Coordinates of C-alpha atoms and ligand atoms in Angstrom, one line a residue:
M76 CA 72.7 112.0 85.5
C77 CA 71.9 115.2 83.6
G78 CA 74.4 116.4 80.9
I79 CA 74.9 119.8 79.4
V80 CA 76.6 120.7 76.1
G81 CA 76.7 124.0 74.2
Y82 CA 78.5 125.3 71.1
I83 CA 79.4 128.7 69.9
G84 CA 81.7 129.2 66.8
K85 CA 81.7 129.2 63.0
R86 CA 80.4 125.7 62.5
N87 CA 76.8 124.5 62.5
S88 CA 76.1 123.8 66.1
L89 CA 73.5 121.0 65.8
P90 CA 75.8 118.1 64.9
I91 CA 78.3 119.0 67.6
I92 CA 75.6 119.3 70.2
M93 CA 73.9 116.0 69.2
E94 CA 77.3 114.2 69.2
G95 CA 78.0 115.6 72.7
L96 CA 74.6 114.4 73.9
K97 CA 75.3 110.9 72.6
R98 CA 78.7 110.9 74.3
M99 CA 77.0 111.7 77.6
E100 CA 74.3 109.0 77.3
Y101 CA 76.3 106.7 79.5
R102 CA 75.6 109.0 82.5
G103 CA 71.9 107.9 82.4
Y104 CA 69.0 110.1 81.5
D105 CA 65.3 110.0 80.7
S106 CA 64.8 112.9 78.2
A107 CA 66.8 115.1 75.9
G108 CA 66.5 118.5 74.2
V109 CA 68.3 121.0 72.0
S110 CA 68.0 124.7 71.2
I111 CA 69.6 126.8 68.5
I112 CA 69.8 130.4 67.7
N113 CA 69.0 130.5 63.9
E114 CA 70.1 133.0 61.3
K115 CA 67.2 135.3 62.1
N116 CA 68.4 135.3 65.7
E117 CA 65.3 133.3 66.8
L118 CA 65.5 130.8 69.6
I119 CA 64.3 127.4 68.3
S120 CA 63.9 124.5 70.6
I121 CA 62.9 120.8 70.7
K122 CA 62.8 118.4 73.6
K123 CA 61.6 114.8 74.0
A124 CA 61.2 112.2 76.7
G125 CA 63.3 109.1 75.9
K126 CA 66.6 108.6 74.2
V127 CA 68.7 111.0 72.2
S128 CA 67.7 108.9 69.1
C129 CA 64.0 109.8 69.8
L130 CA 65.0 113.5 69.7
E131 CA 67.1 113.0 66.6
S132 CA 64.3 111.3 64.7
E133 CA 62.1 114.4 65.2
L134 CA 64.7 117.0 64.4
D135 CA 64.4 119.0 61.1
I136 CA 68.1 119.7 60.4
D137 CA 67.2 122.4 57.9
V138 CA 65.3 124.3 60.6
F139 CA 67.8 123.7 63.4
N140 CA 70.6 125.5 61.7
G141 CA 72.8 128.0 63.5
N142 CA 76.3 128.6 65.0
I143 CA 75.1 128.8 68.6
G144 CA 73.2 126.3 70.6
I145 CA 72.8 124.3 73.8
G146 CA 71.6 120.8 74.5
H147 CA 70.7 118.7 77.5
T148 CA 70.1 115.2 78.8
R149 CA 67.8 115.2 81.8
W150 CA 67.5 112.8 84.7
A151 CA 64.3 113.8 86.5
T152 CA 64.4 115.3 90.0
H153 CA 61.5 117.7 90.0
G154 CA 58.6 116.6 87.7
V155 CA 58.1 113.4 85.8
P156 CA 60.2 112.6 82.8
N157 CA 58.1 113.9 79.9
D158 CA 58.5 116.2 76.9
T159 CA 57.3 119.2 78.9
N160 CA 59.7 118.8 81.8
A161 CA 62.7 118.1 79.5
H162 CA 65.2 120.8 79.0
P163 CA 65.9 123.4 77.6
H164 CA 63.3 125.6 79.4
F165 CA 62.0 129.0 78.2
D166 CA 61.1 131.9 80.4
M167 CA 57.4 133.1 80.1
E168 CA 58.2 135.5 77.2
E169 CA 60.4 133.0 75.4
N170 CA 63.4 135.3 75.3
I171 CA 65.6 133.2 77.6
L172 CA 66.5 129.5 77.3
I173 CA 68.2 127.5 79.9
V174 CA 69.6 124.0 80.5
H175 CA 70.3 123.1 84.1
N176 CA 71.9 120.3 86.1
G177 CA 71.4 120.3 89.8
I178 CA 68.5 121.4 92.1
I179 CA 67.3 124.8 93.0
E180 CA 66.3 124.3 96.6
N181 CA 64.5 127.5 97.2
Y182 CA 62.5 127.3 93.9
K183 CA 59.1 127.4 95.6
L184 CA 59.9 130.6 97.4
I185 CA 61.1 132.2 94.1
K186 CA 58.1 130.8 92.2
N187 CA 55.7 132.4 94.7
R188 CA 57.4 135.7 94.3
L189 CA 57.3 135.5 90.6
L190 CA 53.7 134.5 90.6
E191 CA 52.9 137.7 92.5
E192 CA 54.7 139.5 89.6
K193 CA 52.2 137.7 87.2
Y194 CA 54.7 135.2 85.9
K195 CA 53.3 132.1 84.4
F196 CA 54.8 128.6 84.4
K197 CA 54.2 125.6 82.1
T198 CA 56.3 122.9 83.8
D199 CA 56.9 121.3 87.2
T200 CA 60.6 122.0 87.1
D201 CA 62.8 124.2 89.3
T202 CA 64.7 125.1 86.1
E203 CA 61.8 127.0 84.6
I204 CA 61.7 129.2 87.7
L205 CA 65.4 130.1 87.1
A206 CA 64.6 131.1 83.4
N207 CA 61.9 133.4 84.6
L208 CA 64.1 134.9 87.4
I209 CA 66.7 135.7 84.7
N210 CA 63.9 137.3 82.7
Y211 CA 62.8 139.3 85.8
H212 CA 66.3 140.7 86.2
Y213 CA 66.6 141.4 82.5
K214 CA 63.7 143.8 82.7
N215 CA 65.7 145.9 85.1
T216 CA 69.2 145.6 83.8
N217 CA 68.8 145.0 80.0
D218 CA 72.0 143.0 80.2
F219 CA 72.0 139.2 79.8
E220 CA 75.1 138.3 81.8
T221 CA 74.2 140.6 84.7
S222 CA 70.6 139.2 84.8
V223 CA 72.0 135.6 85.0
R224 CA 74.4 136.7 87.7
L225 CA 71.7 138.5 89.8
A226 CA 69.4 135.5 89.4
L227 CA 72.1 133.1 90.6
L228 CA 72.8 135.3 93.7
E229 CA 69.2 134.5 94.8
V230 CA 69.4 130.8 94.2
E231 CA 70.1 128.2 96.9
G232 CA 71.1 124.7 95.8
T233 CA 73.2 123.4 93.0
Y234 CA 73.5 124.3 89.4
G235 CA 75.5 123.8 86.2
I236 CA 73.7 126.0 83.6
A237 CA 74.0 127.2 80.1
C238 CA 71.6 130.0 78.8
L239 CA 70.7 131.7 75.6
C240 CA 69.0 135.1 75.1
S241 CA 67.2 136.1 71.9
K242 CA 68.0 139.8 72.7
E243 CA 71.7 139.1 72.9
P244 CA 72.0 136.3 70.3
D245 CA 75.8 136.3 70.1
K246 CA 76.6 134.7 73.4
I247 CA 76.1 131.7 75.8
V248 CA 76.2 132.5 79.5
V249 CA 77.2 129.5 81.7
A250 CA 77.7 129.1 85.5
R251 CA 78.4 126.4 88.1
K252 CA 77.8 125.6 91.7
G253 CA 78.1 122.0 92.9
S254 CA 77.6 120.6 89.4
P255 CA 80.5 120.2 87.0
L256 CA 81.0 122.4 84.0
M257 CA 84.0 122.9 81.7
L258 CA 84.9 125.1 78.8
G259 CA 86.6 123.6 75.7
I260 CA 88.6 126.1 73.9
G261 CA 88.9 125.5 70.2
N262 CA 90.0 127.5 67.2
Q263 CA 87.6 130.4 67.1
E264 CA 85.0 128.3 68.8
M265 CA 84.0 127.3 72.4
I266 CA 82.2 124.2 73.6
V267 CA 80.8 124.1 77.1
A268 CA 79.9 120.7 78.7
S269 CA 79.4 119.0 82.0
D270 CA 81.5 116.1 80.8
A271 CA 84.8 115.9 79.0
A272 CA 83.4 113.2 76.7
A273 CA 81.3 115.9 74.9
I274 CA 84.4 118.0 74.3
I275 CA 87.4 115.8 73.7
N276 CA 86.6 115.1 70.0
H277 CA 86.9 118.9 69.3
T278 CA 89.6 120.2 71.6
K279 CA 91.7 118.9 74.5
N280 CA 92.2 122.4 76.0
V281 CA 89.8 122.9 78.8
I282 CA 89.1 125.2 81.7
Y283 CA 87.2 123.8 84.6
L284 CA 84.7 126.2 86.2
E285 CA 84.9 126.3 90.0
D286 CA 81.9 126.7 92.3
G287 CA 80.4 130.2 92.2
E288 CA 82.0 131.0 88.8
M289 CA 80.3 131.9 85.5
A290 CA 81.5 132.7 82.0
T291 CA 80.2 134.5 79.0
L292 CA 81.1 132.8 75.7
E293 CA 81.3 134.5 72.4
K294 CA 82.7 133.3 69.1
G295 CA 86.4 132.6 69.8
S296 CA 86.5 134.4 73.2
F297 CA 85.2 134.1 76.8
H298 CA 85.1 136.1 79.9
L299 CA 85.3 134.3 83.3
K300 CA 84.1 135.9 86.6
T301 CA 82.6 135.0 89.9
V302 CA 78.9 135.3 90.5
E303 CA 79.9 138.1 92.9
D304 CA 81.3 140.0 89.8
Q305 CA 85.1 139.5 90.3
D306 CA 87.1 138.9 87.1
I307 CA 89.0 135.7 86.9
F308 CA 92.0 134.8 84.8
R309 CA 92.8 131.1 84.4
D310 CA 94.9 129.2 81.9
Y311 CA 93.5 126.1 80.3
Q312 CA 94.5 122.5 81.1
V313 CA 95.1 119.8 78.5
L314 CA 92.9 116.6 78.8
D315 CA 95.2 113.6 78.8
F316 CA 92.9 110.8 77.6
L317 CA 91.9 109.8 74.1
L318 CA 88.4 109.6 72.6
D319 CA 89.2 105.9 71.9
E320 CA 89.4 105.3 75.6
I321 CA 85.8 106.3 76.0
E322 CA 84.6 104.2 73.0
K323 CA 83.7 100.5 72.9
G324 CA 86.7 99.2 71.0
G325 CA 84.8 96.2 69.5
Y326 CA 83.1 95.0 72.6
E327 CA 79.4 94.7 72.7
H328 CA 79.1 96.8 75.8
F329 CA 81.3 99.3 77.7
M330 CA 80.8 97.2 80.8
L331 CA 82.3 94.1 79.1
K332 CA 85.2 96.2 77.8
E333 CA 85.8 97.7 81.2
I334 CA 85.8 94.3 82.9
C335 CA 88.3 93.0 80.3
E336 CA 90.5 96.0 80.7
Q337 CA 91.3 95.3 84.3
P338 CA 94.7 93.7 83.8
D339 CA 95.9 97.1 82.4
T340 CA 93.9 99.4 84.7
I341 CA 95.1 97.6 87.8
Q342 CA 98.7 97.9 86.6
N343 CA 98.1 101.6 85.9
T344 CA 97.0 102.0 89.5
F345 CA 100.2 100.7 91.0
R346 CA 102.7 101.6 88.3
G347 CA 105.7 103.5 89.8
R348 CA 104.1 103.5 93.2
I349 CA 105.8 100.4 94.8
N350 CA 109.3 99.2 95.2
F351 CA 109.1 95.4 94.7
D352 CA 112.5 94.8 96.4
T353 CA 111.5 96.5 99.7
G354 CA 107.7 96.3 99.6
V355 CA 107.5 100.0 100.3
A356 CA 104.7 101.9 98.6
K357 CA 104.7 105.6 97.9
L358 CA 101.8 107.7 96.7
G359 CA 103.1 111.1 95.5
G360 CA 99.7 112.8 95.9
L361 CA 99.7 112.0 99.6
Q362 CA 103.1 113.5 100.5
S363 CA 101.7 116.6 102.2
V364 CA 99.4 114.5 104.5
E365 CA 101.6 111.6 105.2
E366 CA 102.4 112.6 108.8
K367 CA 98.6 113.1 109.5
L368 CA 97.9 109.7 108.0
Y369 CA 100.6 107.9 110.0
N370 CA 99.6 109.5 113.3
A371 CA 95.8 109.3 112.8
K372 CA 94.0 108.0 115.8
R373 CA 91.1 107.0 113.5
I374 CA 90.5 106.8 109.8
I375 CA 87.0 107.3 108.5
I376 CA 86.3 106.1 104.9
T377 CA 83.2 107.5 103.3
A378 CA 81.7 106.8 99.9
C379 CA 78.5 105.6 98.1
G380 CA 77.6 102.4 96.2
T381 CA 80.4 100.4 94.8
A382 CA 83.0 102.9 96.2
W383 CA 81.4 102.2 99.6
H384 CA 82.1 98.5 99.1
A385 CA 85.7 99.4 98.3
A386 CA 85.8 101.4 101.5
L387 CA 84.7 98.4 103.5
V388 CA 87.6 96.4 102.0
G389 CA 89.8 99.3 103.1
E390 CA 88.6 98.9 106.7
Y391 CA 89.5 95.2 106.7
M392 CA 92.9 96.0 105.1
I393 CA 93.9 99.0 107.3
E394 CA 92.8 97.5 110.6
H395 CA 94.4 94.1 109.8
Y396 CA 97.8 95.4 108.6
C397 CA 98.1 98.8 110.1
R398 CA 96.2 98.5 113.4
I399 CA 94.5 101.9 113.0
P400 CA 90.8 101.9 113.9
V401 CA 88.7 102.5 110.7
E402 CA 85.1 103.4 110.4
V403 CA 83.2 103.2 107.1
E404 CA 80.3 105.5 106.5
Y405 CA 77.7 105.9 103.8
A406 CA 78.4 109.5 102.6
S407 CA 74.6 110.1 102.5
E408 CA 74.3 109.2 106.2
F409 CA 77.5 110.8 107.4
R410 CA 76.5 114.3 106.4
Y411 CA 73.2 114.2 108.3
R412 CA 73.9 112.3 111.4
R413 CA 76.0 114.7 113.4
P414 CA 79.2 112.7 113.2
I415 CA 81.9 113.0 115.8
L416 CA 85.0 114.2 114.1
N417 CA 88.3 115.7 115.4
S418 CA 91.1 117.5 113.8
D419 CA 93.4 114.5 114.2
D420 CA 91.0 112.3 112.2
V421 CA 91.7 111.4 108.6
V422 CA 88.8 111.1 106.3
L423 CA 89.2 109.2 103.1
L424 CA 86.7 109.9 100.3
I425 CA 86.4 107.3 97.6
S426 CA 84.6 108.2 94.4
Q427 CA 85.0 107.1 90.8
S428 CA 83.4 110.2 89.3
G429 CA 84.6 112.7 92.0
E430 CA 81.3 114.4 91.6
T431 CA 78.9 112.3 93.8
A432 CA 76.8 114.9 95.7
D433 CA 76.7 112.9 98.9
T434 CA 80.4 112.2 99.0
L435 CA 81.1 115.8 98.2
A436 CA 78.8 116.9 101.0
A437 CA 80.6 114.5 103.4
L438 CA 83.9 116.1 102.3
K439 CA 82.6 119.5 103.3
E440 CA 81.4 118.1 106.6
A441 CA 84.8 116.6 107.4
R442 CA 86.5 119.9 106.5
K443 CA 84.2 121.8 108.9
F444 CA 85.7 119.8 111.8
G445 CA 89.3 120.4 110.6
A446 CA 89.8 116.7 109.7
T447 CA 92.4 115.9 107.1
T448 CA 90.7 114.9 103.9
I449 CA 92.1 112.5 101.3
G450 CA 90.5 111.6 98.0
V451 CA 90.7 108.3 96.2
V452 CA 89.3 109.4 92.9
N453 CA 89.3 108.3 89.2
V454 CA 88.2 111.4 87.2
I455 CA 91.1 113.8 87.0
G456 CA 90.2 117.4 87.9
S457 CA 86.8 116.4 89.3
T458 CA 85.4 118.4 92.2
I459 CA 86.3 116.0 95.0
A460 CA 89.8 115.6 93.6
R461 CA 90.2 119.4 93.7
E462 CA 88.6 120.0 97.0
V463 CA 90.4 117.4 99.2
D464 CA 93.6 118.3 101.2
A465 CA 95.5 115.6 99.2
G466 CA 94.6 112.6 97.1
T467 CA 95.6 109.8 94.9
Y468 CA 94.1 109.1 91.5
I469 CA 93.3 105.5 90.8
H470 CA 94.1 105.8 87.1
A471 CA 91.4 103.4 85.9
G472 CA 90.7 105.6 82.8
P473 CA 87.2 106.7 81.8
E474 CA 84.5 104.3 83.1
I475 CA 81.5 104.6 80.9
G476 CA 79.3 101.6 81.9
V477 CA 77.0 102.8 84.7
A478 CA 77.9 99.7 86.7
S479 CA 81.3 100.3 88.2
T480 CA 83.8 97.5 87.6
K481 CA 87.4 98.6 86.8
A482 CA 87.0 101.5 89.2
F483 CA 86.2 99.1 92.0
T484 CA 89.4 97.0 91.5
S485 CA 91.5 100.1 91.2
Q486 CA 89.9 101.7 94.3
V487 CA 90.8 98.5 96.2
M488 CA 94.3 98.5 94.8
S489 CA 94.8 102.1 95.8
L490 CA 93.7 101.2 99.4
A491 CA 96.1 98.3 99.3
L492 CA 98.9 100.7 98.4
I493 CA 97.8 103.1 101.2
T494 CA 97.8 100.1 103.6
L495 CA 101.3 99.1 102.6
M496 CA 102.5 102.6 103.0
I497 CA 101.2 102.9 106.5
A498 CA 102.2 99.4 107.6
N499 CA 105.8 100.2 106.5
E500 CA 106.0 103.5 108.3
K501 CA 104.3 102.2 111.5
K502 CA 106.2 99.0 111.3
T503 CA 103.0 97.0 112.0
E504 CA 104.3 94.4 109.4
T505 CA 107.8 93.0 109.0
P506 CA 109.8 93.9 105.9
E507 CA 109.6 90.3 104.9
T508 CA 105.8 90.4 104.9
L509 CA 105.8 93.7 103.0
I510 CA 108.1 92.2 100.3
K511 CA 105.9 89.1 100.1
L512 CA 102.8 91.3 99.6
A513 CA 104.5 93.4 97.0
N514 CA 105.6 90.3 95.1
E515 CA 102.1 89.1 95.0
L516 CA 100.8 92.5 93.9
K517 CA 103.1 92.3 90.9
H518 CA 101.3 89.2 89.7
I519 CA 97.8 90.5 90.1
P520 CA 97.5 91.9 86.5
E521 CA 98.4 88.5 85.0
K522 CA 96.0 86.7 87.3
I523 CA 93.2 89.0 86.2
A524 CA 94.2 88.4 82.5
H525 CA 93.9 84.7 83.2
M526 CA 90.4 85.1 84.5
V527 CA 89.5 87.2 81.5
S528 CA 90.6 84.3 79.3
L529 CA 88.1 82.1 81.3
K530 CA 85.2 84.3 80.5
D531 CA 83.4 81.8 78.3
E532 CA 83.5 79.3 81.3
Y533 CA 81.9 82.0 83.5
K534 CA 79.4 82.7 80.7
K535 CA 78.3 79.0 80.6
V536 CA 77.4 79.2 84.3
A537 CA 75.7 82.6 83.9
M538 CA 73.4 81.2 81.1
K539 CA 71.9 78.7 83.5
F540 CA 70.7 81.5 85.8
K541 CA 69.4 84.0 83.4
D542 CA 65.8 83.4 84.5
A543 CA 66.5 83.3 88.3
K544 CA 64.4 85.6 90.4
N545 CA 66.6 86.0 93.5
F546 CA 70.3 85.5 94.4
L547 CA 72.2 85.4 97.6
Y548 CA 75.9 86.2 97.8
L549 CA 77.9 85.1 100.8
G550 CA 81.5 85.6 101.8
R551 CA 83.6 86.0 105.0
G552 CA 86.4 88.4 106.0
F553 CA 87.9 90.3 103.1
N554 CA 85.3 88.5 100.9
F555 CA 82.3 89.9 102.7
P556 CA 82.5 93.2 100.8
V557 CA 82.9 91.2 97.6
A558 CA 79.6 89.5 98.3
L559 CA 78.0 92.9 98.7
E560 CA 79.5 94.2 95.5
G561 CA 78.6 91.0 93.5
A562 CA 75.0 91.3 94.6
L563 CA 74.9 95.0 93.7
K564 CA 76.4 94.3 90.2
L565 CA 73.7 91.7 89.5
K566 CA 70.7 93.7 90.7
E567 CA 71.6 97.0 89.1
I568 CA 72.1 95.6 85.6
S569 CA 69.9 92.5 85.4
Y570 CA 67.1 93.7 87.8
I571 CA 67.3 90.3 89.6
H572 CA 66.9 90.7 93.3
A573 CA 70.2 89.9 95.1
E574 CA 71.5 90.3 98.6
G575 CA 75.0 90.1 100.0
Y576 CA 75.7 88.8 103.5
P577 CA 78.5 87.8 105.7
A578 CA 78.3 84.0 105.3
A579 CA 77.9 83.2 108.9
E580 CA 75.1 85.7 109.3
M581 CA 73.0 83.7 106.9
K582 CA 71.7 81.5 109.7
H583 CA 70.4 84.6 111.5
G584 CA 67.7 85.3 108.9
P585 CA 68.4 84.8 105.2
I586 CA 68.5 81.0 105.6
A587 CA 64.7 81.2 105.6
L588 CA 64.8 82.1 101.9
I589 CA 66.7 79.0 100.9
D590 CA 65.0 76.5 98.7
E591 CA 65.7 74.7 95.4
N592 CA 65.0 78.0 93.5
M593 CA 67.6 80.1 95.4
P594 CA 71.0 80.3 93.8
V595 CA 73.6 81.0 96.4
V596 CA 77.0 82.4 95.4
F597 CA 79.7 81.5 97.9
I598 CA 83.0 83.2 97.7
A599 CA 85.0 80.2 98.8
P600 CA 88.7 80.5 98.0
Q601 CA 91.2 78.3 99.9
D602 CA 92.0 80.9 102.6
K603 CA 91.9 80.7 106.3
A604 CA 88.1 80.9 106.4
Y605 CA 87.7 78.0 103.9
D606 CA 86.6 75.3 106.4
K607 CA 84.0 77.7 107.9
I608 CA 82.7 78.5 104.4
I609 CA 82.4 74.8 103.6
S610 CA 80.2 74.5 106.7
N611 CA 78.0 77.4 105.5
I612 CA 77.8 75.6 102.1
E613 CA 76.6 72.5 103.8
E614 CA 73.9 74.5 105.6
V615 CA 72.6 75.7 102.2
R616 CA 72.9 72.3 100.6
A617 CA 70.8 70.7 103.4
R618 CA 68.0 73.1 102.4
K619 CA 68.3 72.3 98.7
G620 CA 69.8 75.7 97.7
V621 CA 71.8 75.8 94.4
I622 CA 75.5 76.4 95.1
I623 CA 77.7 78.5 92.9
A624 CA 81.2 78.6 94.3
I625 CA 84.0 81.0 93.5
A626 CA 86.8 78.6 94.2
S627 CA 90.6 78.4 94.0
E628 CA 92.2 76.7 91.0
G629 CA 93.3 73.2 92.1
D630 CA 90.7 72.9 94.9
E631 CA 89.2 69.5 94.1
N632 CA 87.4 69.2 97.4
I633 CA 84.9 71.9 96.4
T634 CA 83.5 69.7 93.6
S635 CA 81.6 67.6 96.1
Y636 CA 79.9 70.6 97.6
A637 CA 79.1 73.0 94.7
D638 CA 76.7 72.7 91.8
H639 CA 78.7 75.2 89.7
I640 CA 82.2 76.4 90.1
L641 CA 83.8 79.6 88.9
R642 CA 87.6 79.2 89.2
V643 CA 89.9 81.9 90.5
P644 CA 93.7 82.0 90.9
K645 CA 95.1 81.8 94.4
T646 CA 96.2 85.1 96.0
L647 CA 96.9 86.6 99.4
A648 CA 94.1 88.0 101.6
L649 CA 95.1 91.6 100.8
F650 CA 94.3 91.1 97.1
A651 CA 91.5 88.6 97.4
P652 CA 88.7 91.2 96.7
I653 CA 90.4 92.3 93.5
I654 CA 90.7 88.7 92.2
N655 CA 87.3 87.3 93.5
I656 CA 85.1 90.1 92.2
I657 CA 86.2 89.4 88.5
P658 CA 84.0 86.3 88.0
L659 CA 81.1 88.0 89.7
Q660 CA 81.4 90.9 87.3
F661 CA 81.3 88.5 84.4
L662 CA 78.4 86.5 86.0
S663 CA 76.2 89.6 86.3
Y664 CA 77.2 91.0 82.9
Y665 CA 76.4 87.7 81.0
I666 CA 73.1 87.2 82.9
A667 CA 72.0 90.8 82.2
A668 CA 73.0 90.6 78.5
A669 CA 71.2 87.3 78.1
R670 CA 68.0 88.9 79.6
G671 CA 68.3 91.6 77.0
C672 CA 68.9 94.4 79.6
N673 CA 70.4 97.7 78.8
V674 CA 73.7 96.8 80.5
D675 CA 75.5 100.1 80.1
Q676 CA 72.6 102.3 81.0
P677 CA 70.4 100.4 83.5
R678 CA 66.9 101.8 84.1
N679 CA 66.6 104.6 86.7
L680 CA 70.4 104.7 87.3
A681 CA 72.9 107.4 86.6
K682 CA 76.6 107.1 86.2
S683 CA 77.3 110.0 88.4
V684 CA 74.7 110.9 91.1
T685 CA 75.2 114.6 91.4
V686 CA 72.0 115.2 93.3
E687 CA 71.2 114.2 96.9
Ligands
LIG75 O1 81.3 108.1 91.2 P1 81.2 107.4 92.5 O2 82.2 106.4 92.8 O3 81.2 108.4 93.7 O4 79.8 106.7 92.5 C1 79.3 106.1 93.6 C2 78.1 105.2 93.3 O5 77.0 106.0 92.7 C3 78.4 104.2 92.3 O6 79.4 103.3 92.7 C4 77.2 103.3 91.9 O7 76.8 102.5 93.1 C5 77.4 102.4 90.7 N1 76.2 102.3 89.9 C6 77.8 101.0 91.1 O8 78.0 100.2 90.0

């Protein structure tokens, strides 16, 4: 999704902006641009469709020389991805330059008004309208900050913006509403960015802008206020992750690194949160809402994509062990379908980025009804994390690959901890069961580490399917969401069509697809659904489908049913999704890599979907 970076200070801004743009590439984008104020106080700008490297190859570093600049990576919403629609955007008179994340919803109305005032437009973007609206207000106020502020007061929709003005060439004006933006405070220099990855190499001291806030940055100082013109005083926070954590560390792709990191990330999710002697889990961040959670008549879990699959696992867990009714909602549907919500409902919002627009909107919807909102979020300080009543961080560390892997397992682990917490309090499980579950939980990191050591075995199977056209993923019970997630992983990075289904549903439709060209992945560990899954495998075999089984170590019986076997360690049902998704992550990774796909930045996808 779009990324913003800007620099003001003593150094040449171009290398800092270009580095920032590269660090945000993982978010997904289709064009990039940069603008600098040069020594003659002129605004100079270049923008190109394609990768940051395309932009870089066209840049004349002698020309793009100055201490103040802004840059952008664009993910198209209004107007096709081309050089013209890329950011930054000038106003008609080329005095104002702006980069923008988000969507101006009333841009047509504003455009018509400006057309009446004889404004002219060169692009199809909503952003160019905003540049001209700032120009319009500048004519009346002769003050850059005030013009931006007045323009924003007219705007409906979402924005994270950074703007330059040739008539006030010593400042950058920035603002946010519904699209993240943070200020990095360095030594006599400031960096503004929509993502900490663009800042952390220069300073760890950051201030997060809240919705409806703006800031004027000058060399070594800044002034924070609301768009309504109220001054704000806020101290900085210190970012607590290392640049190394968001770099590849010797792996070919971030996705592979992140899959292999899971023994550690899963440990980080439960570290200090469970007593292995009693089986009692405690999540500090939920303390203030514990009573609401224990007494909830209903829990609604809402999320998008992979996080939605984790939510589905959460439904199976909480209903099974805590006996509280759970509903799982796509955040994008929830916000528009007039949901029935009460003040004694608890709404869990799961999001890796904490910035997904639909999940954020679902949060706002839940709050409108007075429901208690709980976040299960990875990115610390993200919007959802800050806006929920209470929450728990999953502590998976920065996830750079667009395909979510380690966040999924940590989301599921967080939901398992919440399950254990509620089951203990409501006494829906015996202390012996809780201790047994906690003891198994302790061994999950080593079980994942074992699977990481089997990755070459998984790769051998993957190589046989790199030219497949379709895939079916089938699982039952706790493994049904795993089937959905396995299919999503494959399609998003390899572009092979894949569907996930509950195994028994297959005969109600998808069975028509089975022939000798259809690989079918069965999640078939030796659990209580094992015999049923074997029957489903038989049904596929009878129609010549190719069987790939995710099977328990030591299960010899499976060899007479499956064409290919990916082995997994045995575990309890509560943790089955965490274990069984690992070989599926490897399978999709190796297939996509063998097909030469851009694994970390699949086409059309963004890491964080901050637009509807
Ligand atoms: O940041 P979030 O967890 O809110 O993101 C939700 C989805 O956009 C995300 O899981 C998406 O489906 C990933 N590409 C899946 O790999």
